[in-house]
mmCIF file of C-alpha atoms in Angstrom:
data_model
loop_
_atom_site.group_PDB
_atom_site.id
_atom_site.type_symbol
_atom_site.label_atom_id
_atom_site.label_comp_id
_atom_site.label_asym_id
_atom_site.label_seq_id
_atom_site.Cartn_x
_atom_site.Cartn_y
_atom_site.Cartn_z
ATOM 1 C CA MET A 1 19.940 28.843 -7.450
ATOM 2 C CA ARG A 2 21.950 26.116 -9.152
ATOM 3 C CA SER A 3 20.233 23.528 -6.987
ATOM 4 C CA GLN A 4 16.785 24.772 -8.068
ATOM 5 C CA VAL A 5 17.767 24.653 -11.739
ATOM 6 C CA PHE A 6 19.071 21.123 -11.334
ATOM 7 C CA THR A 7 15.872 20.080 -9.538
ATOM 8 C CA LYS A 8 13.677 21.497 -12.312
ATOM 9 C CA LEU A 9 15.842 19.900 -14.986
ATOM 10 C CA ARG A 10 15.621 16.517 -13.289
ATOM 11 C CA PHE A 11 11.845 16.983 -12.911
ATOM 12 C CA TRP A 12 11.264 17.670 -16.618
ATOM 13 C CA LEU A 13 13.637 14.917 -17.724
ATOM 14 C CA ALA A 14 11.744 12.413 -15.572
ATOM 15 C CA PHE A 15 8.313 13.828 -16.440
ATOM 16 C CA PRO A 16 7.553 11.758 -19.615
ATOM 17 C CA PHE A 17 8.753 8.525 -17.982
ATOM 18 C CA VAL A 18 6.778 9.108 -14.776
ATOM 19 C CA ILE A 19 3.593 9.987 -16.682
ATOM 20 C CA SER A 20 4.009 7.037 -19.084
ATOM 21 C CA ALA A 21 4.476 4.624 -16.178
ATOM 22 C CA PHE A 22 1.411 6.085 -14.446
ATOM 23 C CA LYS A 23 -0.711 5.761 -17.615
ATOM 24 C CA TRP A 24 0.347 2.129 -17.947
ATOM 25 C CA ARG A 25 -0.511 1.399 -14.285
ATOM 26 C CA GLU A 26 -3.825 3.210 -14.732
ATOM 27 C CA HIS A 27 -4.597 1.197 -17.874
ATOM 28 C CA LYS A 28 -3.897 -2.117 -16.130
ATOM 29 C CA HIS A 29 -5.974 -1.062 -13.141
ATOM 30 C CA TRP A 30 -8.964 -0.140 -15.319
ATOM 31 C CA ARG A 31 -8.656 -3.445 -17.174
ATOM 32 C CA ARG A 32 -8.999 -5.236 -13.835
ATOM 33 C CA ILE A 33 -12.011 -3.118 -12.895
ATOM 34 C CA ILE A 34 -13.610 -3.278 -16.355
ATOM 35 C CA PRO A 35 -12.308 -6.471 -17.995
ATOM 36 C CA ARG A 36 -12.431 -7.011 -21.734
ATOM 37 C CA ARG A 37 -14.420 -10.024 -22.909
ATOM 38 C CA TRP A 38 -13.986 -11.469 -26.383
ATOM 39 C CA LEU A 39 -17.310 -12.729 -27.666
ATOM 40 C CA THR A 40 -18.914 -13.550 -30.984
ATOM 41 C CA PRO A 41 -22.409 -12.145 -31.660
ATOM 42 C CA ALA A 42 -23.719 -15.678 -31.109
ATOM 43 C CA GLY A 43 -21.831 -15.785 -27.810
ATOM 44 C CA VAL A 44 -23.473 -12.527 -26.704
ATOM 45 C CA ILE A 45 -26.899 -14.016 -27.403
ATOM 46 C CA ALA A 46 -26.020 -17.188 -25.469
ATOM 47 C CA VAL A 47 -24.831 -15.215 -22.418
ATOM 48 C CA ASP A 48 -27.853 -12.901 -22.570
ATOM 49 C CA LEU A 49 -30.429 -15.707 -22.812
ATOM 50 C CA ALA A 50 -28.728 -17.620 -19.995
ATOM 51 C CA LEU A 51 -29.882 -14.753 -17.732
ATOM 52 C CA PHE A 52 -33.438 -14.865 -19.088
ATOM 53 C CA GLU A 53 -35.974 -16.355 -16.692
ATOM 54 C CA PRO A 54 -39.515 -16.325 -18.127
ATOM 55 C CA PRO A 55 -42.324 -16.782 -15.575
ATOM 56 C CA SER A 56 -43.565 -20.027 -17.139
ATOM 57 C CA GLY A 57 -40.193 -21.378 -18.245
ATOM 58 C CA LEU A 58 -38.870 -21.809 -21.758
ATOM 59 C CA ASP A 59 -41.071 -23.720 -24.188
ATOM 60 C CA LEU A 60 -39.688 -25.612 -27.178
ATOM 61 C CA LYS A 61 -42.483 -24.126 -29.293
ATOM 62 C CA ILE A 62 -40.378 -21.006 -29.555
ATOM 63 C CA VAL A 63 -37.645 -23.145 -31.128
ATOM 64 C CA ASP A 64 -40.045 -24.333 -33.819
ATOM 65 C CA GLU A 65 -41.004 -20.740 -34.600
ATOM 66 C CA PHE A 66 -37.394 -19.612 -34.879
ATOM 67 C CA ALA A 67 -36.456 -22.738 -36.858
ATOM 68 C CA LYS A 68 -39.237 -22.118 -39.382
ATOM 69 C CA THR A 69 -38.022 -18.569 -40.035
ATOM 70 C CA ARG A 70 -34.424 -19.785 -40.172
ATOM 71 C CA ASP A 71 -35.256 -22.508 -42.704
ATOM 72 C CA GLU A 72 -37.119 -20.049 -44.932
ATOM 73 C CA THR A 73 -34.120 -17.716 -44.862
ATOM 74 C CA LEU A 74 -31.766 -20.602 -45.615
ATOM 75 C CA GLY A 75 -33.909 -21.521 -48.613
ATOM 76 C CA LEU A 76 -33.550 -17.979 -49.969
ATOM 77 C CA ILE A 77 -29.791 -18.117 -49.348
ATOM 78 C CA LYS A 78 -29.528 -21.386 -51.279
ATOM 79 C CA ARG A 79 -31.424 -19.967 -54.257
ATOM 80 C CA GLN A 80 -29.240 -16.874 -54.325
ATOM 81 C CA THR A 81 -26.086 -18.980 -54.045
ATOM 82 C CA ILE A 82 -27.185 -21.175 -56.952
ATOM 83 C CA PHE A 83 -27.855 -18.071 -59.065
ATOM 84 C CA THR A 84 -24.380 -16.697 -58.262
ATOM 85 C CA LEU A 85 -22.768 -20.016 -59.179
ATOM 86 C CA LEU A 86 -24.669 -20.127 -62.464
ATOM 87 C CA VAL A 87 -23.420 -16.629 -63.295
ATOM 88 C CA PHE A 88 -19.802 -17.611 -62.670
ATOM 89 C CA VAL A 89 -20.162 -20.862 -64.648
ATOM 90 C CA PHE A 90 -21.709 -18.914 -67.532
ATOM 91 C CA LEU A 91 -18.918 -16.314 -67.582
ATOM 92 C CA LEU A 92 -16.145 -18.886 -67.198
ATOM 93 C CA ALA A 93 -17.599 -21.047 -69.968
ATOM 94 C CA ASN A 94 -17.664 -18.100 -72.364
ATOM 95 C CA TYR A 95 -14.126 -17.090 -71.335
ATOM 96 C CA LEU A 96 -13.003 -20.621 -72.225
ATOM 97 C CA ASN A 97 -14.903 -20.384 -75.551
ATOM 98 C CA VAL A 98 -17.390 -23.029 -74.482
ATOM 99 C CA GLY A 99 -20.800 -22.148 -75.873
ATOM 100 C CA LEU A 100 -23.195 -22.146 -72.958
ATOM 101 C CA ASP A 101 -26.631 -20.605 -72.579
ATOM 102 C CA VAL A 102 -28.191 -20.358 -69.147
ATOM 103 C CA SER A 103 -31.852 -19.932 -68.322
ATOM 104 C CA VAL A 104 -32.646 -18.370 -64.933
ATOM 105 C CA ALA A 105 -36.236 -17.777 -63.809
ATOM 106 C CA GLY A 106 -37.462 -17.861 -67.374
ATOM 107 C CA PHE A 107 -34.730 -15.519 -68.682
ATOM 108 C CA SER A 108 -32.244 -16.897 -71.187
ATOM 109 C CA LEU A 109 -28.699 -15.534 -70.904
ATOM 110 C CA ARG A 110 -26.663 -15.170 -74.085
ATOM 111 C CA TYR A 111 -23.191 -13.757 -74.199
ATOM 112 C CA SER A 112 -23.095 -10.251 -75.668
ATOM 113 C CA LYS A 113 -21.600 -6.842 -74.948
ATOM 114 C CA GLY A 114 -22.417 -5.552 -71.473
ATOM 115 C CA ILE A 115 -23.737 -8.891 -70.198
ATOM 116 C CA PRO A 116 -20.585 -9.772 -68.132
ATOM 117 C CA GLU A 117 -20.524 -6.379 -66.424
ATOM 118 C CA GLY A 118 -24.210 -6.526 -65.530
ATOM 119 C CA LEU A 119 -24.011 -10.106 -64.292
ATOM 120 C CA LEU A 120 -20.926 -9.418 -62.162
ATOM 121 C CA LEU A 121 -22.578 -6.407 -60.555
ATOM 122 C CA ILE A 122 -25.815 -8.298 -59.854
ATOM 123 C CA ALA A 123 -23.964 -11.382 -58.559
ATOM 124 C CA ASN A 124 -21.841 -9.349 -56.140
ATOM 125 C CA LEU A 125 -24.823 -7.329 -54.909
ATOM 126 C CA ILE A 126 -26.708 -10.571 -54.284
ATOM 127 C CA ALA A 127 -23.640 -11.990 -52.527
ATOM 128 C CA CYS A 128 -23.619 -9.012 -50.123
ATOM 129 C CA TYR A 129 -27.313 -9.515 -49.421
ATOM 130 C CA THR A 130 -26.646 -13.210 -48.853
ATOM 131 C CA ILE A 131 -23.976 -12.342 -46.278
ATOM 132 C CA ILE A 132 -26.525 -10.224 -44.376
ATOM 133 C CA LEU A 133 -29.047 -13.083 -44.434
ATOM 134 C CA GLN A 134 -26.378 -15.503 -43.211
ATOM 135 C CA ALA A 135 -25.585 -13.190 -40.288
ATOM 136 C CA ASN A 136 -29.278 -13.120 -39.340
ATOM 137 C CA CYS A 137 -29.430 -16.912 -39.608
ATOM 138 C CA SER A 138 -26.414 -17.103 -37.317
ATOM 139 C CA MET A 139 -28.273 -15.107 -34.644
ATOM 140 C CA LEU A 140 -31.348 -17.323 -35.028
ATOM 141 C CA ASP A 141 -29.124 -20.389 -34.720
ATOM 142 C CA ALA A 142 -27.549 -19.020 -31.537
ATOM 143 C CA THR A 143 -31.013 -18.393 -30.083
ATOM 144 C CA ILE A 144 -32.188 -21.915 -30.942
ATOM 145 C CA ARG A 145 -29.062 -23.459 -29.404
ATOM 146 C CA SER A 146 -29.478 -21.433 -26.221
ATOM 147 C CA VAL A 147 -33.139 -22.415 -25.805
ATOM 148 C CA ILE A 148 -32.313 -26.075 -26.442
ATOM 149 C CA GLY A 149 -29.549 -25.897 -23.843
ATOM 150 C CA LEU A 150 -31.888 -24.348 -21.277
ATOM 151 C CA ALA A 151 -35.160 -26.181 -21.955
ATOM 152 C CA THR A 152 -34.194 -29.766 -22.797
ATOM 153 C CA PRO A 153 -32.644 -32.583 -20.758
ATOM 154 C CA THR A 154 -28.883 -32.847 -21.156
ATOM 155 C CA GLU A 155 -29.201 -36.386 -22.535
ATOM 156 C CA LEU A 156 -31.345 -35.186 -25.467
ATOM 157 C CA GLN A 157 -29.569 -31.965 -26.357
ATOM 158 C CA THR A 158 -27.320 -33.553 -28.987
ATOM 159 C CA LEU A 159 -30.320 -35.121 -30.719
ATOM 160 C CA TYR A 160 -32.209 -31.824 -30.653
ATOM 161 C CA LEU A 161 -29.184 -30.075 -32.164
ATOM 162 C CA ILE A 162 -29.052 -32.695 -34.930
ATOM 163 C CA ARG A 163 -32.769 -32.200 -35.534
ATOM 164 C CA TYR A 164 -32.562 -28.427 -35.887
ATOM 165 C CA PHE A 165 -29.034 -28.235 -37.365
ATOM 166 C CA PRO A 166 -28.730 -31.203 -39.750
ATOM 167 C CA HIS A 167 -26.653 -29.025 -42.086
ATOM 168 C CA GLU A 168 -24.040 -28.485 -39.366
ATOM 169 C CA HIS A 169 -23.754 -31.847 -37.644
ATOM 170 C CA PHE A 170 -20.616 -33.669 -38.759
ATOM 171 C CA GLY A 171 -19.325 -36.942 -37.400
ATOM 172 C CA ARG A 172 -20.595 -39.714 -35.184
ATOM 173 C CA TYR A 173 -23.149 -39.591 -32.412
ATOM 174 C CA GLN A 174 -21.467 -39.686 -29.013
ATOM 175 C CA PRO A 175 -23.713 -41.432 -26.429
ATOM 176 C CA PHE A 176 -24.351 -39.483 -23.238
ATOM 177 C CA ASN A 177 -25.383 -42.310 -20.908
ATOM 178 C CA MET A 178 -22.634 -44.705 -22.000
ATOM 179 C CA PRO A 179 -19.334 -42.915 -21.285
ATOM 180 C CA HIS A 180 -17.677 -46.335 -21.147
ATOM 181 C CA LEU A 181 -18.381 -46.838 -24.879
ATOM 182 C CA VAL A 182 -15.204 -45.328 -26.349
ATOM 183 C CA PRO A 183 -14.364 -45.463 -30.082
ATOM 184 C CA SER A 184 -11.319 -47.496 -31.008
ATOM 185 C CA ARG A 185 -8.020 -45.874 -31.982
ATOM 186 C CA SER A 186 -8.563 -46.636 -35.673
ATOM 187 C CA LEU A 187 -12.056 -45.109 -35.558
ATOM 188 C CA ARG A 188 -10.745 -41.965 -33.847
ATOM 189 C CA ALA A 189 -7.994 -41.679 -36.453
ATOM 190 C CA LEU A 190 -10.495 -42.130 -39.289
ATOM 191 C CA THR A 191 -12.761 -39.445 -37.792
ATOM 192 C CA ARG A 192 -9.846 -37.025 -37.392
ATOM 193 C CA ILE A 193 -8.577 -37.593 -40.947
ATOM 194 C CA THR A 194 -12.073 -37.210 -42.397
ATOM 195 C CA ALA A 195 -12.621 -33.953 -40.516
ATOM 196 C CA ILE A 196 -9.238 -32.556 -41.642
ATOM 197 C CA LEU A 197 -9.888 -33.469 -45.282
ATOM 198 C CA PHE A 198 -13.382 -32.001 -45.102
ATOM 199 C CA VAL A 199 -12.060 -28.683 -43.746
ATOM 200 C CA MET A 200 -9.271 -28.605 -46.329
ATOM 201 C CA LEU A 201 -11.724 -29.158 -49.174
ATOM 202 C CA LEU A 202 -14.059 -26.524 -47.763
ATOM 203 C CA ILE A 203 -11.215 -23.981 -47.569
ATOM 204 C CA ALA A 204 -10.003 -24.899 -51.064
ATOM 205 C CA THR A 205 -13.517 -24.502 -52.475
ATOM 206 C CA THR A 206 -13.943 -21.103 -50.812
ATOM 207 C CA LEU A 207 -10.561 -19.886 -52.090
ATOM 208 C CA ALA A 208 -11.301 -21.178 -55.608
ATOM 209 C CA PHE A 209 -14.686 -19.443 -55.617
ATOM 210 C CA SER A 210 -13.149 -16.167 -54.437
ATOM 211 C CA ALA A 211 -10.295 -16.430 -56.941
ATOM 212 C CA CYS A 212 -12.777 -17.119 -59.732
ATOM 213 C CA ASN A 213 -14.800 -14.052 -58.793
ATOM 214 C CA LEU A 214 -11.693 -11.847 -58.638
ATOM 215 C CA PHE A 215 -10.369 -13.184 -61.959
ATOM 216 C CA LEU A 216 -13.654 -12.550 -63.738
ATOM 217 C CA LEU A 217 -13.824 -9.041 -62.309
ATOM 218 C CA VAL A 218 -10.281 -8.169 -63.404
ATOM 219 C CA TYR A 219 -10.657 -9.800 -66.832
ATOM 220 C CA HIS A 220 -13.999 -8.283 -67.818
ATOM 221 C CA LEU A 221 -13.673 -4.895 -66.116
ATOM 222 C CA TRP A 222 -9.932 -4.162 -66.353
ATOM 223 C CA ILE A 223 -8.246 -6.251 -69.043
ATOM 224 C CA ASN A 224 -11.159 -6.516 -71.444
ATOM 225 C CA PRO A 225 -13.601 -3.691 -70.572
ATOM 226 C CA SER A 226 -16.650 -3.040 -72.705
ATOM 227 C CA PHE A 227 -17.402 0.475 -71.502
ATOM 228 C CA GLY A 228 -13.986 2.028 -70.999
ATOM 229 C CA ALA A 229 -13.689 4.144 -67.864
ATOM 230 C CA TRP A 230 -17.167 3.083 -66.726
ATOM 231 C CA SER A 231 -15.975 -0.512 -66.503
ATOM 232 C CA THR A 232 -13.025 0.590 -64.351
ATOM 233 C CA LEU A 233 -15.359 2.581 -62.120
ATOM 234 C CA LEU A 234 -17.604 -0.458 -61.793
ATOM 235 C CA LEU A 235 -14.581 -2.586 -60.812
ATOM 236 C CA VAL A 236 -13.632 -0.108 -58.072
ATOM 237 C CA TYR A 237 -17.225 -0.087 -56.821
ATOM 238 C CA ILE A 238 -17.450 -3.902 -56.665
ATOM 239 C CA LEU A 239 -14.060 -4.185 -54.917
ATOM 240 C CA ALA A 240 -15.169 -1.574 -52.369
ATOM 241 C CA LEU A 241 -18.377 -3.561 -51.914
ATOM 242 C CA GLY A 242 -16.311 -6.675 -51.248
ATOM 243 C CA PHE A 243 -14.150 -4.850 -48.705
ATOM 244 C CA VAL A 244 -17.204 -3.631 -46.807
ATOM 245 C CA ALA A 245 -18.624 -7.176 -46.932
ATOM 246 C CA ILE A 246 -15.421 -8.513 -45.329
ATOM 247 C CA LEU A 247 -15.734 -5.942 -42.534
ATOM 248 C CA TYR A 248 -19.369 -6.940 -42.050
ATOM 249 C CA ILE A 249 -18.401 -10.613 -41.830
ATOM 250 C CA ALA A 250 -15.809 -9.742 -39.179
ATOM 251 C CA LEU A 251 -18.409 -7.792 -37.178
ATOM 252 C CA THR A 252 -21.008 -10.573 -37.336
ATOM 253 C CA ARG A 253 -18.850 -13.707 -37.092
ATOM 254 C CA LEU A 254 -15.569 -13.112 -35.248
ATOM 255 C CA ARG A 255 -14.818 -12.700 -31.568
ATOM 256 C CA LEU A 256 -14.783 -9.000 -30.759
ATOM 257 C CA PRO A 257 -13.884 -7.107 -27.564
ATOM 258 C CA TYR A 258 -16.626 -6.000 -25.187
ATOM 259 C CA LEU A 259 -16.111 -4.027 -21.968
ATOM 260 C CA ASP A 260 -17.738 -5.669 -18.943
ATOM 261 C CA TYR A 261 -19.134 -3.018 -16.541
ATOM 262 C CA THR A 262 -20.508 -5.543 -14.049
ATOM 263 C CA VAL A 263 -18.779 -3.636 -11.245
ATOM 264 C CA ASN A 264 -21.114 -0.672 -11.842
ATOM 265 C CA ASN A 265 -24.169 -2.851 -11.187
ATOM 266 C CA GLU A 266 -22.545 -4.167 -8.025
ATOM 267 C CA LEU A 267 -21.822 -0.662 -6.724
ATOM 268 C CA GLU A 268 -25.313 0.557 -7.594
ATOM 269 C CA LEU A 269 -26.951 -2.288 -5.659
ATOM 270 C CA LEU A 270 -24.616 -1.856 -2.683
ATOM 271 C CA GLY A 271 -25.396 1.855 -2.586
ATOM 272 C CA GLN A 272 -29.099 1.017 -2.257
ATOM 273 C CA ILE A 273 -28.919 -1.750 0.344
ATOM 274 C CA ASP A 274 -25.684 -1.188 2.305
ATOM 275 C CA PRO A 275 -24.071 2.290 2.105
ATOM 276 C CA ARG A 276 -21.290 1.285 4.498
ATOM 277 C CA ARG A 277 -20.305 -1.721 2.410
ATOM 278 C CA HIS A 278 -20.632 0.457 -0.700
ATOM 279 C CA LYS A 279 -17.998 2.874 0.659
ATOM 280 C CA MET A 280 -15.683 -0.015 1.559
ATOM 281 C CA ARG A 281 -16.099 -1.564 -1.878
ATOM 282 C CA LEU A 282 -15.301 1.761 -3.559
ATOM 283 C CA GLN A 283 -12.075 1.877 -1.583
ATOM 284 C CA GLU A 284 -11.238 -1.698 -2.555
ATOM 285 C CA ILE A 285 -11.801 -1.000 -6.242
ATOM 286 C CA TYR A 286 -10.467 2.513 -6.693
ATOM 287 C CA GLY A 287 -8.276 2.989 -3.588
ATOM 288 C CA ASP A 288 -4.906 2.091 -5.158
ATOM 289 C CA LEU A 289 -5.598 4.147 -8.273
ATOM 290 C CA THR A 290 -6.719 7.169 -6.257
ATOM 291 C CA LYS A 291 -3.663 6.918 -4.000
ATOM 292 C CA ASP A 292 -1.331 6.653 -7.000
ATOM 293 C CA ARG A 293 -2.927 9.676 -8.679
ATOM 294 C CA GLN A 294 -2.771 11.744 -5.466
ATOM 295 C CA ASP A 295 0.905 10.900 -5.027
ATOM 296 C CA LEU A 296 1.668 12.302 -8.497
ATOM 297 C CA ARG A 297 -0.344 15.432 -7.691
ATOM 298 C CA ASP A 298 1.669 15.974 -4.527
ATOM 299 C CA ARG A 299 4.905 15.588 -6.497
ATOM 300 C CA GLY A 300 3.712 18.066 -9.127
ATOM 301 C CA TYR A 301 3.362 15.665 -12.068
ATOM 302 C CA LEU A 302 -0.425 16.066 -12.221
ATOM 303 C CA ARG A 303 -2.555 19.128 -11.696
ATOM 304 C CA LYS A 304 -4.298 19.357 -8.370
ATOM 305 C CA GLU A 305 -8.069 19.236 -8.344
ATOM 306 C CA THR A 306 -9.758 22.587 -7.849
#
């Protein structure tokens, strides 16, 4: 009797550790079977189009079509960005007591009650729309790059990228057919310093723009509101809009985890063409996990299948 009690006590004391260790082994096993791949949305497009094999091959005409749409969208983005900048300059100038009137699309802006709140709301709504357009442009850019990589000679790909992405190309042209032509140490140092300074200025400009937007929001809608509680409510709404915009940027720009179920396709094909090999492959993939799970069932840590 005492021996049975001791056995049960030891079983339940070991139970959480045994189950936790099994869950960890199971997790690692599934990660080997279904690996996680970190890809940007542009990376997903590149991988997907690399598997695309049209009957007549890829034609660069499709690049021109995508580039035309992309350029039109970029033009709209530029106009919206200029409008947003004009709004911030107008509000900052009036905060600093600098008399400034701005005319946008035939409308003359003069500082009066309610104007800052309306302009801040419109500017931030336009900024969110601009972020959506930029995400779409990013997908078009990824498509153009993929087609160029698949349909053009390797020697000309850099030139094609400069042609279709002049706004992104930074630095010198590196010759493809002259690998022996290497830039000098001073030229490499100058290129590196220029690139670092360019990135630093770009980051500083972005931070200054964001800080300016936040300051104007807090000043006009919290410190110096024109409509009392309505101004505070508008501030909360715009801040929530900004938070959602940040999440959207993360979803459309950053590397995110995807689960790769390639093994399922392999098993499906094997089941159709070679059932014997299919059974062997199932054992190779799931054999250790099945054996581990059955061992815990036999020891009483997992329920037996009915």
